[in-house]
Short mmCIF file of C-alpha atoms in Angstrom, two decimals:
data_model
loop_
_atom_site.label_atom_id
_atom_site.label_comp_id
_atom_site.label_asym_id
_atom_site.label_seq_id
_atom_site.Cartn_x
_atom_site.Cartn_y
_atom_site.Cartn_z
CA UNK A 344 15.75 -14.76 3.79
CA UNK A 345 15.12 -14.07 0.11
CA UNK A 346 12.28 -11.69 -0.79
CA UNK A 347 10.67 -11.33 -4.20
CA UNK A 348 9.11 -7.95 -4.93
CA UNK A 349 6.56 -8.40 -7.71
CA UNK A 350 6.13 -4.78 -8.65
CA UNK A 351 8.96 -2.48 -7.70
CA UNK A 352 7.91 1.12 -8.11
CA UNK A 353 8.47 3.84 -5.51
CA UNK A 354 6.91 1.89 -2.62
CA UNK A 355 8.36 -1.48 -3.63
CA UNK A 356 11.82 -0.02 -4.08
CA UNK A 357 11.74 1.61 -0.66
CA UNK A 358 10.63 -1.68 0.89
CA UNK A 359 13.37 -3.50 -1.02
CA UNK A 360 16.05 -1.17 0.29
CA UNK A 361 14.81 -1.78 3.81
CA UNK A 362 14.83 -5.56 3.34
CA UNK A 363 18.38 -5.32 1.98
CA UNK A 364 19.51 -3.08 4.85
CA UNK A 365 18.28 -5.79 7.24
CA UNK A 366 20.55 -8.31 5.52
CA UNK A 367 18.07 -10.05 3.21
CA UNK A 368 18.49 -10.89 -0.46
CA UNK A 369 16.00 -8.91 -2.56
CA UNK A 370 14.84 -9.66 -6.11
CA UNK A 371 12.71 -7.02 -7.82
CA UNK A 372 10.46 -7.51 -10.85
CA UNK A 373 9.57 -4.47 -12.92
CA UNK A 374 9.38 -3.39 -16.55
CA UNK A 375 12.51 -1.25 -16.25
CA UNK A 376 14.86 -3.09 -13.85
CA UNK A 377 17.78 -0.85 -14.82
CA UNK A 378 16.20 1.86 -12.65
CA UNK A 379 16.54 -0.22 -9.48
CA UNK A 380 19.31 0.49 -6.96
CA UNK A 381 22.19 -1.97 -6.73
CA UNK A 382 20.87 -3.46 -3.47
CA UNK A 383 17.93 -4.98 -5.41
CA UNK A 384 18.53 -7.71 -8.01
CA UNK A 385 16.39 -6.51 -10.87
CA UNK A 386 14.62 -8.75 -13.38
CA UNK A 387 12.60 -7.49 -16.34
CA UNK A 388 8.94 -8.42 -15.96
CA UNK A 389 5.49 -7.19 -16.94
CA UNK A 390 3.14 -8.80 -14.43
CA UNK A 391 0.25 -8.58 -16.89
CA UNK A 392 2.15 -10.52 -19.58
CA UNK A 393 3.44 -14.01 -18.73
CA UNK A 394 5.72 -15.85 -18.70
CA UNK A 395 7.38 -14.22 -15.71
CA UNK A 396 11.01 -14.70 -14.65
CA UNK A 397 12.02 -17.77 -12.64
CA UNK A 398 11.16 -17.68 -8.94
CA UNK A 399 14.26 -17.67 -6.68
CA UNK A 400 14.66 -21.22 -5.39
CA UNK A 401 15.23 -20.04 -1.81
CA UNK A 402 12.38 -17.53 -1.87
CA UNK A 403 10.87 -16.91 1.59
CA UNK A 404 8.37 -14.12 1.03
CA UNK A 405 6.65 -12.50 -1.94
CA UNK A 406 5.37 -8.92 -1.93
CA UNK A 407 2.90 -7.99 -4.67
CA UNK A 408 2.85 -4.19 -4.99
CA UNK A 409 1.24 -3.14 -8.25
CA UNK A 410 -0.35 0.01 -9.60
CA UNK A 411 -2.77 0.56 -12.45
CA UNK A 412 -1.41 2.28 -15.56
CA UNK A 413 -4.48 4.53 -15.74
CA UNK A 414 -7.60 5.25 -13.65
CA UNK A 415 -9.82 2.94 -15.71
CA UNK A 416 -11.60 -0.28 -14.81
CA UNK A 417 -9.67 -2.23 -17.44
CA UNK A 418 -6.33 -0.96 -16.16
CA UNK A 419 -7.21 -1.82 -12.56
CA UNK A 420 -8.26 -5.35 -13.51
CA UNK A 421 -5.13 -5.91 -15.56
CA UNK A 422 -2.86 -4.75 -12.72
CA UNK A 423 -4.53 -6.11 -9.62
CA UNK A 424 -6.42 -9.24 -10.70
CA UNK A 425 -4.52 -10.40 -13.77
CA UNK A 426 -1.14 -9.31 -12.41
CA UNK A 427 -1.65 -11.08 -9.09
CA UNK A 428 -2.98 -14.19 -10.81
CA UNK A 429 0.10 -14.36 -13.03
CA UNK A 430 2.42 -14.04 -10.01
CA UNK A 431 0.55 -16.84 -8.23
CA UNK A 432 0.77 -18.98 -11.38
CA UNK A 433 4.53 -18.50 -11.40
CA UNK A 434 4.72 -19.80 -7.81
CA UNK A 435 3.41 -23.19 -9.00
CA UNK A 436 0.95 -23.43 -6.12
CA UNK A 437 -0.73 -26.63 -7.29
CA UNK A 438 2.49 -28.58 -6.82
CA UNK A 439 2.95 -27.08 -3.37
CA UNK A 440 -0.63 -28.00 -2.51
CA UNK A 441 -0.43 -31.67 -3.55
CA UNK A 442 3.05 -32.21 -2.12
CA UNK A 443 4.65 -33.14 -5.45
CA UNK A 444 7.26 -30.43 -5.11
CA UNK A 445 10.23 -30.42 -2.79
CA UNK A 446 9.67 -28.57 0.50
CA UNK A 447 9.33 -24.84 -0.17
CA UNK A 448 10.74 -22.06 1.96
CA UNK A 449 7.96 -19.71 0.86
CA UNK A 450 5.94 -18.77 3.93
CA UNK A 451 4.10 -15.54 3.15
CA UNK A 452 2.64 -13.68 0.20
CA UNK A 453 1.81 -10.07 1.04
CA UNK A 454 -0.57 -8.20 -1.25
CA UNK A 455 -0.58 -4.41 -1.09
CA UNK A 456 -4.26 -3.47 -1.14
CA UNK A 457 -6.17 -0.27 -0.41
CA UNK A 458 -8.68 1.12 2.07
CA UNK A 459 -10.76 1.89 -1.04
CA UNK A 460 -12.34 -1.55 -0.49
CA UNK A 461 -14.42 0.01 2.32
CA UNK A 462 -15.99 2.80 0.30
CA UNK A 463 -17.71 5.53 2.32
CA UNK A 464 -18.61 5.03 5.98
CA UNK A 465 -20.17 8.43 6.62
CA UNK A 466 -17.29 9.46 8.84
CA UNK A 467 -17.52 6.31 10.98
CA UNK A 468 -14.73 4.01 12.07
CA UNK A 469 -13.67 0.92 10.12
CA UNK A 470 -11.15 -1.81 10.90
CA UNK A 471 -10.19 -5.29 9.71
CA UNK A 472 -13.52 -6.71 10.93
CA UNK A 473 -15.57 -4.26 8.87
CA UNK A 474 -17.22 -5.79 5.81
CA UNK A 475 -15.85 -4.14 2.66
CA UNK A 476 -18.43 -2.16 0.68
CA UNK A 477 -16.52 -0.50 -2.15
CA UNK A 478 -18.11 2.55 -3.65
CA UNK A 479 -16.42 2.31 -7.05
CA UNK A 480 -14.69 -0.05 -9.44
CA UNK A 481 -11.25 0.48 -7.92
CA UNK A 482 -12.21 -0.84 -4.49
CA UNK A 483 -14.34 -3.61 -6.01
CA UNK A 484 -11.52 -4.89 -8.24
CA UNK A 485 -8.90 -4.67 -5.50
CA UNK A 486 -11.29 -6.61 -3.27
CA UNK A 487 -11.54 -9.29 -5.97
CA UNK A 488 -7.76 -9.54 -5.92
CA UNK A 489 -7.80 -10.04 -2.15
CA UNK A 490 -10.28 -12.89 -2.54
CA UNK A 491 -8.16 -14.41 -5.29
CA UNK A 492 -5.10 -14.41 -3.05
CA UNK A 493 -6.92 -16.20 -0.24
CA UNK A 494 -8.48 -18.78 -2.55
CA UNK A 495 -5.27 -19.58 -4.40
CA UNK A 496 -3.17 -20.01 -1.24
CA UNK A 497 -5.71 -22.23 0.52
CA UNK A 498 -4.13 -25.55 1.44
CA UNK A 499 -0.60 -24.58 0.41
CA UNK A 500 0.77 -23.80 3.87
CA UNK A 501 1.61 -20.29 2.63
CA UNK A 502 0.07 -17.41 4.60
CA UNK A 503 -1.81 -14.72 2.63
CA UNK A 504 -1.35 -11.25 4.13
CA UNK A 505 -3.34 -8.26 2.88
CA UNK A 506 -2.10 -4.77 3.76
CA UNK A 507 -4.81 -2.18 3.04
CA UNK A 508 -3.01 1.12 2.71
CA UNK A 509 -4.57 4.55 3.04
CA UNK A 510 -3.50 7.39 0.77
CA UNK A 511 0.27 7.29 0.37
CA UNK A 512 2.14 10.58 0.59
CA UNK A 513 5.84 11.29 0.86
CA UNK A 514 8.79 12.51 -1.21
CA UNK A 515 7.55 13.54 -4.62
CA UNK A 516 3.91 12.95 -3.66
CA UNK A 517 2.97 16.55 -2.96
CA UNK A 518 -0.42 16.99 -4.60
CA UNK A 519 -2.13 18.39 -1.51
CA UNK A 520 0.84 20.64 -0.71
CA UNK A 521 0.81 21.94 -4.29
CA UNK A 522 -2.91 22.69 -4.11
CA UNK A 523 -2.52 24.65 -0.89
CA UNK A 524 0.52 26.48 -2.23
CA UNK A 525 -1.23 27.43 -5.48
CA UNK A 526 -4.45 28.50 -3.75
CA UNK A 527 -6.47 25.77 -5.47
CA UNK A 528 -7.31 23.92 -2.25
CA UNK A 529 -10.81 24.31 -0.83
CA UNK A 530 -11.96 22.79 2.44
CA UNK A 531 -15.13 20.65 2.40
CA UNK A 532 -18.27 22.34 3.70
CA UNK A 533 -18.95 19.30 5.91
CA UNK A 534 -16.26 17.31 7.77
CA UNK A 535 -14.64 14.67 5.55
CA UNK A 536 -12.16 12.33 7.19
CA UNK A 537 -9.12 11.15 5.29
CA UNK A 538 -6.66 8.34 5.94
CA UNK A 539 -3.05 8.45 4.91
CA UNK A 540 0.34 6.87 5.48
CA UNK A 541 3.82 8.14 4.71
CA UNK A 542 5.61 6.15 2.00
CA UNK A 543 8.40 5.23 4.43
CA UNK A 544 5.96 3.87 7.02
CA UNK A 545 4.13 1.88 4.34
CA UNK A 546 7.43 0.31 3.26
CA UNK A 547 8.41 -0.36 6.87
CA UNK A 548 5.05 -2.07 7.49
CA UNK A 549 5.63 -4.37 4.52
CA UNK A 550 9.02 -5.40 5.88
CA UNK A 551 7.63 -5.83 9.40
CA UNK A 552 4.76 -8.10 8.34
CA UNK A 553 7.01 -10.26 6.15
CA UNK A 554 9.69 -10.76 8.78
CA UNK A 555 7.97 -10.78 12.16
CA UNK A 556 8.22 -14.07 14.04
CA UNK A 557 4.55 -14.31 14.95
CA UNK A 558 2.07 -15.59 12.38
CA UNK A 559 0.46 -12.52 10.80
CA UNK A 560 -3.27 -11.91 10.64
CA UNK A 561 -4.93 -12.19 7.22
CA UNK A 562 -5.60 -8.43 6.93
CA UNK A 563 -4.07 -5.23 8.32
CA UNK A 564 -4.95 -1.58 7.84
CA UNK A 565 -1.91 0.51 6.93
CA UNK A 566 -2.81 4.02 8.03
CA UNK A 567 -1.27 6.45 10.50
CA UNK A 568 -2.62 7.30 13.95
CA UNK A 569 -4.73 10.29 12.90
CA UNK A 570 -7.61 9.88 10.41
CA UNK A 571 -7.72 13.64 10.07
CA UNK A 572 -10.46 15.83 8.69
CA UNK A 573 -9.31 17.15 5.30
CA UNK A 574 -9.84 20.80 6.19
CA UNK A 575 -7.60 20.37 9.25
CA UNK A 576 -4.79 19.03 7.07
CA UNK A 577 -5.18 21.87 4.60
CA UNK A 578 -5.11 24.46 7.38
CA UNK A 579 -1.99 22.86 8.87
CA UNK A 580 -0.19 23.01 5.53
CA UNK A 581 -1.23 26.61 4.95
CA UNK A 582 0.12 27.55 8.38
CA UNK A 583 3.40 25.70 7.76
CA UNK A 584 3.77 27.48 4.41
CA UNK A 585 2.80 30.87 5.80
CA UNK A 586 -0.16 31.13 3.45
CA UNK A 587 -3.81 32.17 3.89
CA UNK A 588 -6.16 29.43 5.05
CA UNK A 589 -8.00 27.64 2.22
CA UNK A 590 -11.61 28.79 1.78
CA UNK A 591 -14.44 26.50 2.78
CA UNK A 592 -17.57 25.54 0.95
CA UNK A 593 -16.91 22.44 -1.14
CA UNK A 594 -19.60 19.80 -0.69
CA UNK A 595 -18.43 16.44 0.65
CA UNK A 596 -17.26 14.11 -2.10
CA UNK A 597 -16.96 16.86 -4.74
CA UNK A 598 -13.24 17.46 -4.47
CA UNK A 599 -11.49 19.58 -1.88
CA UNK A 600 -7.93 18.48 -2.52
CA UNK A 601 -8.01 14.67 -2.53
CA UNK A 602 -9.74 12.05 -4.68
CA UNK A 603 -13.30 11.33 -3.51
CA UNK A 604 -12.60 7.58 -3.99
CA UNK A 605 -11.15 7.69 -0.48
CA UNK A 606 -14.63 8.12 0.94
CA UNK A 607 -15.44 9.62 4.33
CA UNK A 608 -14.24 7.17 6.99
CA UNK A 609 -11.83 6.78 9.87
CA UNK A 610 -9.56 3.75 9.63
CA UNK A 611 -8.09 2.18 12.76
CA UNK A 612 -4.48 0.95 12.78
CA UNK A 613 -4.80 -0.73 16.19
CA UNK A 614 -4.17 -4.24 14.85
CA UNK A 615 -0.96 -3.23 13.07
CA UNK A 616 0.31 -1.41 16.15
CA UNK A 617 -0.50 -4.44 18.30
CA UNK A 618 2.20 -6.37 16.44
CA UNK A 619 4.86 -3.98 17.77
CA UNK A 620 5.03 -1.82 14.65
CA UNK A 621 6.00 1.80 15.33
CA UNK A 622 5.42 4.70 12.95
CA UNK A 623 8.22 7.08 12.02
CA UNK A 624 5.47 9.55 11.06
CA UNK A 625 2.54 8.82 13.39
CA UNK A 626 0.42 11.69 12.01
CA UNK A 627 0.30 13.91 8.95
CA UNK A 628 2.05 16.66 10.91
CA UNK A 629 5.37 14.86 11.25
CA UNK A 630 5.15 13.49 7.74
CA UNK A 631 4.36 16.72 5.94
CA UNK A 632 6.96 18.64 7.94
CA UNK A 633 9.56 16.13 6.72
CA UNK A 634 8.45 16.62 3.12
CA UNK A 635 8.50 20.41 3.43
CA UNK A 636 12.03 20.11 4.86
CA UNK A 637 13.09 18.21 1.75
CA UNK A 638 13.70 14.88 3.47
CA UNK A 639 13.77 11.73 1.36
CA UNK A 640 13.58 11.06 -2.40
CA UNK A 641 11.02 9.42 -4.63
CA UNK A 642 12.38 6.36 -6.39
CA UNK A 643 12.10 6.36 -10.20
#
């Protein structure tokens, strides 16, 4: 199959390498395609500024994996809503819908979303059936992009797949480790649950959902098996580093080592696991130990 990666940063590049290793042709769109490894056919593209490059004629799946340039509402809208809309425009969906075009091989468009669409659940459990209630503009705008994907693909025969990822950590993503190491980390005074996924597992989930034989569900949660309390993660890292335990006393939502936009919730990955997907790093323990051992690299 041929896969188009619309947005090819660290996560997209890792997914692209995994698609290529499985024998698939991979085309990657990004502003600086010269940074892509040889296994990915790079094409220069700014998703917020059409026209975009030609779509591969034998394209089978599209992965939209974008990131905002800055933590502002305008930047989020430009990346997630405008960027996705421009990619969908390039796919010429109206012709696919009315049958004027020749039969297309495109079967799935996967949009990399975020668990930020749920907002705060007071420490309760959420899954794909939970109604999104974003607590800030980031989750609200990403939710708009999800709706846009579903609306635009309606009647085309192309399956929309939304993968809502928790906080991505991995090679080069060491903010929490750095805070513990520097002594800046402080545990919340009340339990605050966090949801995360190793970069490699997030990339593997993208490949799995684009290539599995069964028809995918419309939405999956991409988080590991342990929605751990933040203080527990901090204490684990301190122990692994041989450092004093972080002090407690930070009020919930006021900091404590991770952005409060993550809310206080426990996300279930049961639906993703039911498809046969297996995690290389099922909890933060395996993942952070790999990072501390220097395993893996962050893609430029």
